[in-house]
Every structure is written in structure tokens, then in C-alpha cells.
Amino acid sequence: MSGLKDEREEASEIFKKEGMKVEISSDINGSSVDKKRLIDDVRQALYASKICSYAQGMNLLRAKSGEKGWNLNLGEMARIWKGGCIIRAVFLDRIKKAYQRNPNLANLMVDPEFAREMVQRQAAWRRVVGLAVQKGISVPGMSASLQYFDTYRRSRLPANLVQAQRDYFGAHTYERVDMPGAYHTEWAKHARKARVAKSNEYVARGNTHVIDLIPVDAIWINGMDMGSGSERQQPGHWTNEVDEG
């Protein structure tokens, strides 16, 4: 994208003519932005993003080392880099100490010291990324790092829903988090039942407007019985992720 200067300039003019504005003097609610606080927030967000960048880089080296049997000493590598001509950051000393504390560290972010700093800085980090998104300012490094952090720290991911989608359109079944086995739900049938029930509810209340469709996710959220036969999906349970190969 950085190489598409001419295209971006043309696009900028086109969107300006259509009413696109970039103004950061106020937030999305119209409140004035505290510039002093914003500067400090950006500093903290940058530091947290940097931890994520190093964590991902170290994990790439760790994965390749395991694959090739190199037995790389990541802490020693951080020390060596400090003597180079590009990075040479004091931050590398902290990375070295983290791997000295735990040579088998799964991810730099879960080192106690780094984990503490990530938690302390996440509020500022989210404010910066949130303001950038609200104002249409591109911050790919910070936003991608925040997504990496949020994805890594979650025991369950929205990707679980992929199983439900595949079961809906292809009856591929899904797993549950509360018991083993493969399950199938007749989603369309329950959607129809929910639509009829909701329509009746609206009519009973004297409403003349009747909704046409109830989303599948709303059916689950409402806690309806969603299984078929003896394999019934109970409210509050959802799927584990499955490696589909």
C-alpha cells in the first residue's frame, strides 16, 4: 500500500468529495481529545505492540528451531542482536532475562514481567486503536498486534462458530465443550419454529409488524433446545475448535 502513492492520493480526493473527513480533535462522542493523554497512550500502545512483535518473531525462530533440530538459545540470540547494527535495544536485555528465567517459554508475552506490562498497558492500547478506527486512521501494526494479543489470551475463539456454520450448510457435525462426541443440529427447522413462535408473540402483543427471519445465532442465545433425537444441544454450551486438516 505504501508504494501506491498516486492511487492513494487520487482515492483521498475521491473520498473527500464524498464527505470523508479525518479529524482527531474530538472522539466519536464529540468529546475533546486530551492530547497529552493521547501522547502517553500512544507511547504505551507502541510498547505493548513491540512486545507482541518480538513475541511473534521469537516464536517463529522457536518453531523453526524445533523443526530443524537447531536447539537455538533464544536468550543468547537476544544478547547477540544487541551487538548488531540494527536493533541494539535495551529491550533485548529484558528478553534475554525472560528466556534465562524460563528457556522453554511458550511465548514472550506470558513471561510474568511482560504479562504484567501487557495488562497494565492494554487500556491505553485499546484507546489508541479505538480512536484510530473511529477516525479512519490506518494503524496496521498496533491493531494487528492487539488482535494477536487478544487471540492468544483467549481460551476459546470465535472460530468455534465455523463448526456450527459447516454443520448448518453441510451437516458436518460439531463437538461440544461439555461432553465428547459429534453432534448435528437441524438448524433450519429450529429457525422456522423460532420464526413462527416470534410471530405469534408479536401478534399476541397486538403488533402488526411481524419479523421475517430470526438469525441462527439469536436462536442459540435465546436458549432454545437445538438438538435432534437424543443428541440435543443444551443452552450455554458451544463447540470446541477442530483441526479440519
PDB file of C-alpha atoms in Angstrom:
ATOM      1  CA  MET A   1       0.000   0.000   0.000  1.00  0.00           C
ATOM      2  CA  SER A   2       2.831   2.429   0.767  1.00  0.00           C
ATOM      3  CA  GLY A   3       4.032   2.074  -2.828  1.00  0.00           C
ATOM      4  CA  LEU A   4       0.657   3.068  -4.261  1.00  0.00           C
ATOM      5  CA  LYS A   5       1.189   6.771  -3.593  1.00  0.00           C
ATOM      6  CA  ASP A   6      -0.536   8.071  -6.737  1.00  0.00           C
ATOM      7  CA  GLU A   7      -3.521   5.776  -6.265  1.00  0.00           C
ATOM      8  CA  ARG A   8      -3.869   6.738  -2.620  1.00  0.00           C
ATOM      9  CA  GLU A   9      -3.773  10.447  -3.426  1.00  0.00           C
ATOM     10  CA  GLU A  10      -6.497  10.001  -6.023  1.00  0.00           C
ATOM     11  CA  ALA A  11      -8.560   7.889  -3.639  1.00  0.00           C
ATOM     12  CA  SER A  12      -8.139  10.501  -0.914  1.00  0.00           C
ATOM     13  CA  GLU A  13      -9.586  13.202  -3.152  1.00  0.00           C
ATOM     14  CA  ILE A  14     -12.467  10.987  -4.257  1.00  0.00           C
ATOM     15  CA  PHE A  15     -13.499  10.159  -0.686  1.00  0.00           C
ATOM     16  CA  LYS A  16     -13.104  13.786   0.417  1.00  0.00           C
ATOM     17  CA  LYS A  17     -15.568  14.801  -2.284  1.00  0.00           C
ATOM     18  CA  GLU A  18     -17.958  12.194  -0.887  1.00  0.00           C
ATOM     19  CA  GLY A  19     -17.716  13.751   2.576  1.00  0.00           C
ATOM     20  CA  MET A  20     -14.940  11.727   4.209  1.00  0.00           C
ATOM     21  CA  LYS A  21     -13.217  13.713   6.961  1.00  0.00           C
ATOM     22  CA  VAL A  22     -10.275  12.911   9.214  1.00  0.00           C
ATOM     23  CA  GLU A  23     -10.398  14.875  12.429  1.00  0.00           C
ATOM     24  CA  ILE A  24      -8.953  13.774  15.747  1.00  0.00           C
ATOM     25  CA  SER A  25      -9.716  16.851  17.843  1.00  0.00           C
ATOM     26  CA  SER A  26     -12.740  15.015  19.233  1.00  0.00           C
ATOM     27  CA  ASP A  27     -13.684  11.399  19.834  1.00  0.00           C
ATOM     28  CA  ILE A  28     -16.691   9.600  18.378  1.00  0.00           C
ATOM     29  CA  ASN A  29     -18.925  11.021  21.122  1.00  0.00           C
ATOM     30  CA  GLY A  30     -17.857  14.584  20.360  1.00  0.00           C
ATOM     31  CA  SER A  31     -15.727  14.933  23.500  1.00  0.00           C
ATOM     32  CA  SER A  32     -12.436  16.761  23.144  1.00  0.00           C
ATOM     33  CA  VAL A  33      -9.355  14.558  22.914  1.00  0.00           C
ATOM     34  CA  ASP A  34      -6.819  15.145  25.672  1.00  0.00           C
ATOM     35  CA  LYS A  35      -3.672  15.436  23.554  1.00  0.00           C
ATOM     36  CA  LYS A  36      -1.325  14.992  26.499  1.00  0.00           C
ATOM     37  CA  ARG A  37      -3.076  11.777  27.480  1.00  0.00           C
ATOM     38  CA  LEU A  38      -3.194  10.649  23.849  1.00  0.00           C
ATOM     39  CA  ILE A  39       0.570  11.059  23.500  1.00  0.00           C
ATOM     40  CA  ASP A  40       1.127   8.946  26.614  1.00  0.00           C
ATOM     41  CA  ASP A  41      -1.409   6.380  25.382  1.00  0.00           C
ATOM     42  CA  VAL A  42       0.418   6.115  22.052  1.00  0.00           C
ATOM     43  CA  ARG A  43       3.698   5.580  23.887  1.00  0.00           C
ATOM     44  CA  GLN A  44       2.189   2.744  25.923  1.00  0.00           C
ATOM     45  CA  ALA A  45       0.429   1.251  22.901  1.00  0.00           C
ATOM     46  CA  LEU A  46       3.676   1.278  20.939  1.00  0.00           C
ATOM     47  CA  TYR A  47       5.485  -0.532  23.743  1.00  0.00           C
ATOM     48  CA  ALA A  48       2.795  -3.219  24.025  1.00  0.00           C
ATOM     49  CA  SER A  49       2.798  -3.644  20.248  1.00  0.00           C
ATOM     50  CA  LYS A  50       6.566  -4.012  20.317  1.00  0.00           C
ATOM     51  CA  ILE A  51       6.324  -6.823  22.853  1.00  0.00           C
ATOM     52  CA  CYS A  52       3.896  -8.603  20.513  1.00  0.00           C
ATOM     53  CA  SER A  53       6.228  -8.138  17.549  1.00  0.00           C
ATOM     54  CA  TYR A  54       9.186  -9.620  19.407  1.00  0.00           C
ATOM     55  CA  ALA A  55       6.999 -12.419  20.765  1.00  0.00           C
ATOM     56  CA  GLN A  56       5.943 -13.406  17.250  1.00  0.00           C
ATOM     57  CA  GLY A  57       9.492 -13.190  15.930  1.00  0.00           C
ATOM     58  CA  MET A  58      10.860 -15.328  18.737  1.00  0.00           C
ATOM     59  CA  ASN A  59       8.105 -17.886  18.220  1.00  0.00           C
ATOM     60  CA  LEU A  60       8.967 -18.174  14.528  1.00  0.00           C
ATOM     61  CA  LEU A  61      12.587 -18.882  15.459  1.00  0.00           C
ATOM     62  CA  ARG A  62      11.485 -21.309  18.160  1.00  0.00           C
ATOM     63  CA  ALA A  63       9.217 -23.201  15.753  1.00  0.00           C
ATOM     64  CA  LYS A  64      11.883 -23.473  13.055  1.00  0.00           C
ATOM     65  CA  SER A  65      14.483 -24.491  15.604  1.00  0.00           C
ATOM     66  CA  GLY A  66      12.241 -27.331  16.763  1.00  0.00           C
ATOM     67  CA  GLU A  67      11.532 -28.396  13.190  1.00  0.00           C
ATOM     68  CA  LYS A  68      15.200 -28.435  12.175  1.00  0.00           C
ATOM     69  CA  GLY A  69      16.691 -29.524  15.500  1.00  0.00           C
ATOM     70  CA  TRP A  70      18.832 -26.403  15.800  1.00  0.00           C
ATOM     71  CA  ASN A  71      18.415 -26.031  19.595  1.00  0.00           C
ATOM     72  CA  LEU A  72      18.542 -22.247  19.350  1.00  0.00           C
ATOM     73  CA  ASN A  73      19.159 -20.374  22.588  1.00  0.00           C
ATOM     74  CA  LEU A  74      16.705 -17.505  22.224  1.00  0.00           C
ATOM     75  CA  GLY A  75      18.057 -15.612  25.214  1.00  0.00           C
ATOM     76  CA  GLU A  76      21.573 -15.768  23.792  1.00  0.00           C
ATOM     77  CA  MET A  77      20.284 -14.638  20.410  1.00  0.00           C
ATOM     78  CA  ALA A  78      18.762 -11.558  22.025  1.00  0.00           C
ATOM     79  CA  ARG A  79      22.155 -10.782  23.584  1.00  0.00           C
ATOM     80  CA  ILE A  80      23.937 -11.193  20.233  1.00  0.00           C
ATOM     81  CA  TRP A  81      21.460  -8.918  18.447  1.00  0.00           C
ATOM     82  CA  LYS A  82      22.253  -6.150  20.890  1.00  0.00           C
ATOM     83  CA  GLY A  83      25.763  -6.092  19.461  1.00  0.00           C
ATOM     84  CA  GLY A  84      24.478  -5.688  15.920  1.00  0.00           C
ATOM     85  CA  CYS A  85      23.899  -2.553  13.877  1.00  0.00           C
ATOM     86  CA  ILE A  86      20.095  -2.531  13.565  1.00  0.00           C
ATOM     87  CA  ILE A  87      18.233  -3.301  16.804  1.00  0.00           C
ATOM     88  CA  ARG A  88      20.688  -2.824  19.693  1.00  0.00           C
ATOM     89  CA  ALA A  89      17.800  -2.030  22.049  1.00  0.00           C
ATOM     90  CA  VAL A  90      17.983  -2.168  25.833  1.00  0.00           C
ATOM     91  CA  PHE A  91      14.716  -4.064  25.473  1.00  0.00           C
ATOM     92  CA  LEU A  92      16.781  -7.061  24.304  1.00  0.00           C
ATOM     93  CA  ASP A  93      18.284  -7.362  27.798  1.00  0.00           C
ATOM     94  CA  ARG A  94      14.802  -7.962  29.176  1.00  0.00           C
ATOM     95  CA  ILE A  95      14.122 -10.592  26.525  1.00  0.00           C
ATOM     96  CA  LYS A  96      17.362 -12.347  27.410  1.00  0.00           C
ATOM     97  CA  LYS A  97      16.408 -12.391  31.095  1.00  0.00           C
ATOM     98  CA  ALA A  98      12.944 -13.743  30.277  1.00  0.00           C
ATOM     99  CA  TYR A  99      14.447 -16.746  28.485  1.00  0.00           C
ATOM    100  CA  GLN A 100      17.004 -17.188  31.249  1.00  0.00           C
ATOM    101  CA  ARG A 101      14.137 -17.451  33.721  1.00  0.00           C
ATOM    102  CA  ASN A 102      12.395 -19.991  31.506  1.00  0.00           C
ATOM    103  CA  PRO A 103      14.269 -21.393  28.471  1.00  0.00           C
ATOM    104  CA  ASN A 104      11.082 -23.222  27.415  1.00  0.00           C
ATOM    105  CA  LEU A 105       8.914 -20.103  27.485  1.00  0.00           C
ATOM    106  CA  ALA A 106       5.962 -20.738  25.153  1.00  0.00           C
ATOM    107  CA  ASN A 107       5.548 -17.067  24.308  1.00  0.00           C
ATOM    108  CA  LEU A 108       7.358 -13.946  25.417  1.00  0.00           C
ATOM    109  CA  MET A 109       4.038 -12.381  26.442  1.00  0.00           C
ATOM    110  CA  VAL A 110       3.453 -14.985  29.162  1.00  0.00           C
ATOM    111  CA  ASP A 111       6.699 -14.237  30.960  1.00  0.00           C
ATOM    112  CA  PRO A 112       5.459 -12.817  34.297  1.00  0.00           C
ATOM    113  CA  GLU A 113       7.132  -9.428  33.830  1.00  0.00           C
ATOM    114  CA  PHE A 114       5.985  -8.973  30.249  1.00  0.00           C
ATOM    115  CA  ALA A 115       2.497 -10.282  31.050  1.00  0.00           C
ATOM    116  CA  ARG A 116       2.183  -7.700  33.818  1.00  0.00           C
ATOM    117  CA  GLU A 117       3.227  -4.913  31.473  1.00  0.00           C
ATOM    118  CA  MET A 118       0.796  -6.044  28.792  1.00  0.00           C
ATOM    119  CA  VAL A 119      -2.076  -5.932  31.266  1.00  0.00           C
ATOM    120  CA  GLN A 120      -1.014  -2.512  32.571  1.00  0.00           C
ATOM    121  CA  ARG A 121      -0.850  -1.045  29.065  1.00  0.00           C
ATOM    122  CA  GLN A 122      -3.844  -2.657  27.420  1.00  0.00           C
ATOM    123  CA  ALA A 123      -6.318   0.096  28.341  1.00  0.00           C
ATOM    124  CA  ALA A 124      -4.184   2.778  26.673  1.00  0.00           C
ATOM    125  CA  TRP A 125      -3.544   0.434  23.760  1.00  0.00           C
ATOM    126  CA  ARG A 126      -7.267  -0.073  23.192  1.00  0.00           C
ATOM    127  CA  ARG A 127      -7.962   3.657  23.435  1.00  0.00           C
ATOM    128  CA  VAL A 128      -5.403   4.405  20.733  1.00  0.00           C
ATOM    129  CA  VAL A 129      -6.575   1.682  18.355  1.00  0.00           C
ATOM    130  CA  GLY A 130     -10.213   2.523  19.084  1.00  0.00           C
ATOM    131  CA  LEU A 131      -9.707   6.220  18.334  1.00  0.00           C
ATOM    132  CA  ALA A 132      -7.815   5.376  15.146  1.00  0.00           C
ATOM    133  CA  VAL A 133     -10.630   3.107  13.978  1.00  0.00           C
ATOM    134  CA  GLN A 134     -13.263   5.732  14.813  1.00  0.00           C
ATOM    135  CA  LYS A 135     -11.383   8.356  12.828  1.00  0.00           C
ATOM    136  CA  GLY A 136     -10.374   6.142   9.926  1.00  0.00           C
ATOM    137  CA  ILE A 137      -6.643   6.366  10.628  1.00  0.00           C
ATOM    138  CA  SER A 138      -4.614   3.374   9.487  1.00  0.00           C
ATOM    139  CA  VAL A 139      -2.619   1.788  12.323  1.00  0.00           C
ATOM    140  CA  PRO A 140      -1.962  -1.730  10.953  1.00  0.00           C
ATOM    141  CA  GLY A 141       0.925  -2.553  13.292  1.00  0.00           C
ATOM    142  CA  MET A 142      -0.806  -1.592  16.516  1.00  0.00           C
ATOM    143  CA  SER A 143      -4.186  -3.032  15.554  1.00  0.00           C
ATOM    144  CA  ALA A 144      -2.724  -6.331  14.299  1.00  0.00           C
ATOM    145  CA  SER A 145      -0.646  -6.635  17.472  1.00  0.00           C
ATOM    146  CA  LEU A 146      -3.707  -6.017  19.628  1.00  0.00           C
ATOM    147  CA  GLN A 147      -5.603  -8.714  17.729  1.00  0.00           C
ATOM    148  CA  TYR A 148      -2.678 -11.096  18.217  1.00  0.00           C
ATOM    149  CA  PHE A 149      -2.707 -10.393  21.962  1.00  0.00           C
ATOM    150  CA  ASP A 150      -6.481 -10.803  22.270  1.00  0.00           C
ATOM    151  CA  THR A 151      -6.446 -14.001  20.220  1.00  0.00           C
ATOM    152  CA  TYR A 152      -3.577 -15.565  22.158  1.00  0.00           C
ATOM    153  CA  ARG A 153      -5.030 -14.834  25.592  1.00  0.00           C
ATOM    154  CA  ARG A 154      -8.458 -16.350  24.881  1.00  0.00           C
ATOM    155  CA  SER A 155      -9.125 -19.975  25.805  1.00  0.00           C
ATOM    156  CA  ARG A 156     -11.989 -20.049  23.283  1.00  0.00           C
ATOM    157  CA  LEU A 157     -12.156 -18.261  19.949  1.00  0.00           C
ATOM    158  CA  PRO A 158     -14.945 -17.152  17.612  1.00  0.00           C
ATOM    159  CA  ALA A 159     -13.505 -19.735  15.209  1.00  0.00           C
ATOM    160  CA  ASN A 160     -15.599 -22.227  17.178  1.00  0.00           C
ATOM    161  CA  LEU A 161     -18.562 -20.902  15.214  1.00  0.00           C
ATOM    162  CA  VAL A 162     -17.058 -22.266  11.997  1.00  0.00           C
ATOM    163  CA  GLN A 163     -18.138 -25.736  13.104  1.00  0.00           C
ATOM    164  CA  ALA A 164     -21.712 -24.552  13.558  1.00  0.00           C
ATOM    165  CA  GLN A 165     -21.683 -22.950  10.114  1.00  0.00           C
ATOM    166  CA  ARG A 166     -20.340 -26.113   8.499  1.00  0.00           C
ATOM    167  CA  ASP A 167     -22.931 -28.197  10.313  1.00  0.00           C
ATOM    168  CA  TYR A 168     -25.666 -25.840   9.096  1.00  0.00           C
ATOM    169  CA  PHE A 169     -24.841 -25.956   5.397  1.00  0.00           C
ATOM    170  CA  GLY A 170     -23.287 -29.418   5.120  1.00  0.00           C
ATOM    171  CA  ALA A 171     -24.262 -31.437   8.215  1.00  0.00           C
ATOM    172  CA  HIS A 172     -20.569 -31.900   9.060  1.00  0.00           C
ATOM    173  CA  THR A 173     -21.392 -32.133  12.804  1.00  0.00           C
ATOM    174  CA  TYR A 174     -19.695 -30.275  15.635  1.00  0.00           C
ATOM    175  CA  GLU A 175     -18.164 -31.004  19.038  1.00  0.00           C
ATOM    176  CA  ARG A 176     -19.396 -29.693  22.358  1.00  0.00           C
ATOM    177  CA  VAL A 177     -17.376 -28.291  25.225  1.00  0.00           C
ATOM    178  CA  ASP A 178     -19.321 -30.162  27.910  1.00  0.00           C
ATOM    179  CA  MET A 179     -19.146 -33.732  26.587  1.00  0.00           C
ATOM    180  CA  PRO A 180     -17.335 -35.776  23.915  1.00  0.00           C
ATOM    181  CA  GLY A 181     -18.817 -36.878  20.616  1.00  0.00           C
ATOM    182  CA  ALA A 182     -20.045 -35.439  17.331  1.00  0.00           C
ATOM    183  CA  TYR A 183     -23.434 -33.700  17.174  1.00  0.00           C
ATOM    184  CA  HIS A 184     -25.724 -32.440  14.445  1.00  0.00           C
ATOM    185  CA  THR A 185     -28.452 -29.830  14.732  1.00  0.00           C
ATOM    186  CA  GLU A 186     -31.281 -29.262  12.252  1.00  0.00           C
ATOM    187  CA  TRP A 187     -30.726 -25.519  12.247  1.00  0.00           C
ATOM    188  CA  ALA A 188     -33.265 -24.618   9.537  1.00  0.00           C
ATOM    189  CA  LYS A 189     -36.056 -26.471  11.345  1.00  0.00           C
ATOM    190  CA  HIS A 190     -35.389 -24.626  14.583  1.00  0.00           C
ATOM    191  CA  ALA A 191     -35.155 -21.321  12.719  1.00  0.00           C
ATOM    192  CA  ARG A 192     -38.616 -21.914  11.271  1.00  0.00           C
ATOM    193  CA  LYS A 193     -40.011 -22.808  14.695  1.00  0.00           C
ATOM    194  CA  ALA A 194     -38.456 -19.706  16.202  1.00  0.00           C
ATOM    195  CA  ARG A 195     -39.867 -17.543  13.419  1.00  0.00           C
ATOM    196  CA  VAL A 196     -43.372 -18.882  13.985  1.00  0.00           C
ATOM    197  CA  ALA A 197     -43.074 -18.537  17.767  1.00  0.00           C
ATOM    198  CA  LYS A 198     -41.801 -14.985  17.473  1.00  0.00           C
ATOM    199  CA  SER A 199     -44.527 -14.075  15.005  1.00  0.00           C
ATOM    200  CA  ASN A 200     -47.182 -15.433  17.372  1.00  0.00           C
ATOM    201  CA  GLU A 201     -45.641 -13.469  20.220  1.00  0.00           C
ATOM    202  CA  TYR A 202     -45.787 -10.251  18.221  1.00  0.00           C
ATOM    203  CA  VAL A 203     -49.399 -10.881  17.206  1.00  0.00           C
ATOM    204  CA  ALA A 204     -50.363 -11.697  20.802  1.00  0.00           C
ATOM    205  CA  ARG A 205     -48.947  -8.337  21.862  1.00  0.00           C
ATOM    206  CA  GLY A 206     -51.044  -6.558  19.267  1.00  0.00           C
ATOM    207  CA  ASN A 207     -48.141  -5.734  16.954  1.00  0.00           C
ATOM    208  CA  THR A 208     -48.970  -5.597  13.260  1.00  0.00           C
ATOM    209  CA  HIS A 209     -45.342  -5.862  12.166  1.00  0.00           C
ATOM    210  CA  VAL A 210     -44.062  -9.444  12.088  1.00  0.00           C
ATOM    211  CA  ILE A 211     -40.370 -10.172  11.631  1.00  0.00           C
ATOM    212  CA  ASP A 212     -39.370 -12.288   8.655  1.00  0.00           C
ATOM    213  CA  LEU A 213     -36.291 -14.015   9.961  1.00  0.00           C
ATOM    214  CA  ILE A 214     -34.612 -14.929  13.245  1.00  0.00           C
ATOM    215  CA  PRO A 215     -30.821 -15.338  12.897  1.00  0.00           C
ATOM    216  CA  VAL A 216     -29.440 -18.731  13.855  1.00  0.00           C
ATOM    217  CA  ASP A 217     -27.147 -17.200  16.486  1.00  0.00           C
ATOM    218  CA  ALA A 218     -30.133 -15.498  18.115  1.00  0.00           C
ATOM    219  CA  ILE A 219     -31.836 -18.877  18.431  1.00  0.00           C
ATOM    220  CA  TRP A 220     -28.945 -20.187  20.485  1.00  0.00           C
ATOM    221  CA  ILE A 221     -28.704 -17.041  22.558  1.00  0.00           C
ATOM    222  CA  ASN A 222     -32.384 -17.352  23.419  1.00  0.00           C
ATOM    223  CA  GLY A 223     -31.586 -20.752  24.926  1.00  0.00           C
ATOM    224  CA  MET A 224     -33.809 -22.901  22.724  1.00  0.00           C
ATOM    225  CA  ASP A 225     -33.404 -26.664  22.545  1.00  0.00           C
ATOM    226  CA  MET A 226     -31.352 -27.180  19.378  1.00  0.00           C
ATOM    227  CA  GLY A 227     -30.566 -30.875  19.174  1.00  0.00           C
ATOM    228  CA  SER A 228     -32.136 -33.678  17.217  1.00  0.00           C
ATOM    229  CA  GLY A 229     -33.156 -37.033  18.678  1.00  0.00           C
ATOM    230  CA  SER A 230     -31.110 -37.978  21.721  1.00  0.00           C
ATOM    231  CA  GLU A 231     -28.297 -35.624  20.790  1.00  0.00           C
ATOM    232  CA  ARG A 232     -29.636 -32.286  21.952  1.00  0.00           C
ATOM    233  CA  GLN A 233     -27.644 -29.074  22.164  1.00  0.00           C
ATOM    234  CA  GLN A 234     -28.308 -27.507  25.550  1.00  0.00           C
ATOM    235  CA  PRO A 235     -28.278 -23.761  26.193  1.00  0.00           C
ATOM    236  CA  GLY A 236     -24.929 -22.373  27.285  1.00  0.00           C
ATOM    237  CA  HIS A 237     -22.777 -24.956  25.523  1.00  0.00           C
ATOM    238  CA  TRP A 238     -20.840 -24.421  22.349  1.00  0.00           C
ATOM    239  CA  THR A 239     -18.196 -26.049  20.210  1.00  0.00           C
ATOM    240  CA  ASN A 240     -14.533 -26.818  20.577  1.00  0.00           C
ATOM    241  CA  GLU A 241     -12.249 -25.995  17.689  1.00  0.00           C
ATOM    242  CA  VAL A 242     -11.449 -28.930  15.433  1.00  0.00           C
ATOM    243  CA  ASP A 243      -8.475 -29.262  13.115  1.00  0.00           C
ATOM    244  CA  GLU A 244     -10.071 -29.921   9.775  1.00  0.00           C
ATOM    245  CA  GLY A 245      -6.696 -30.664   8.146  1.00  0.00           C
TER     246      GLY A 245
END
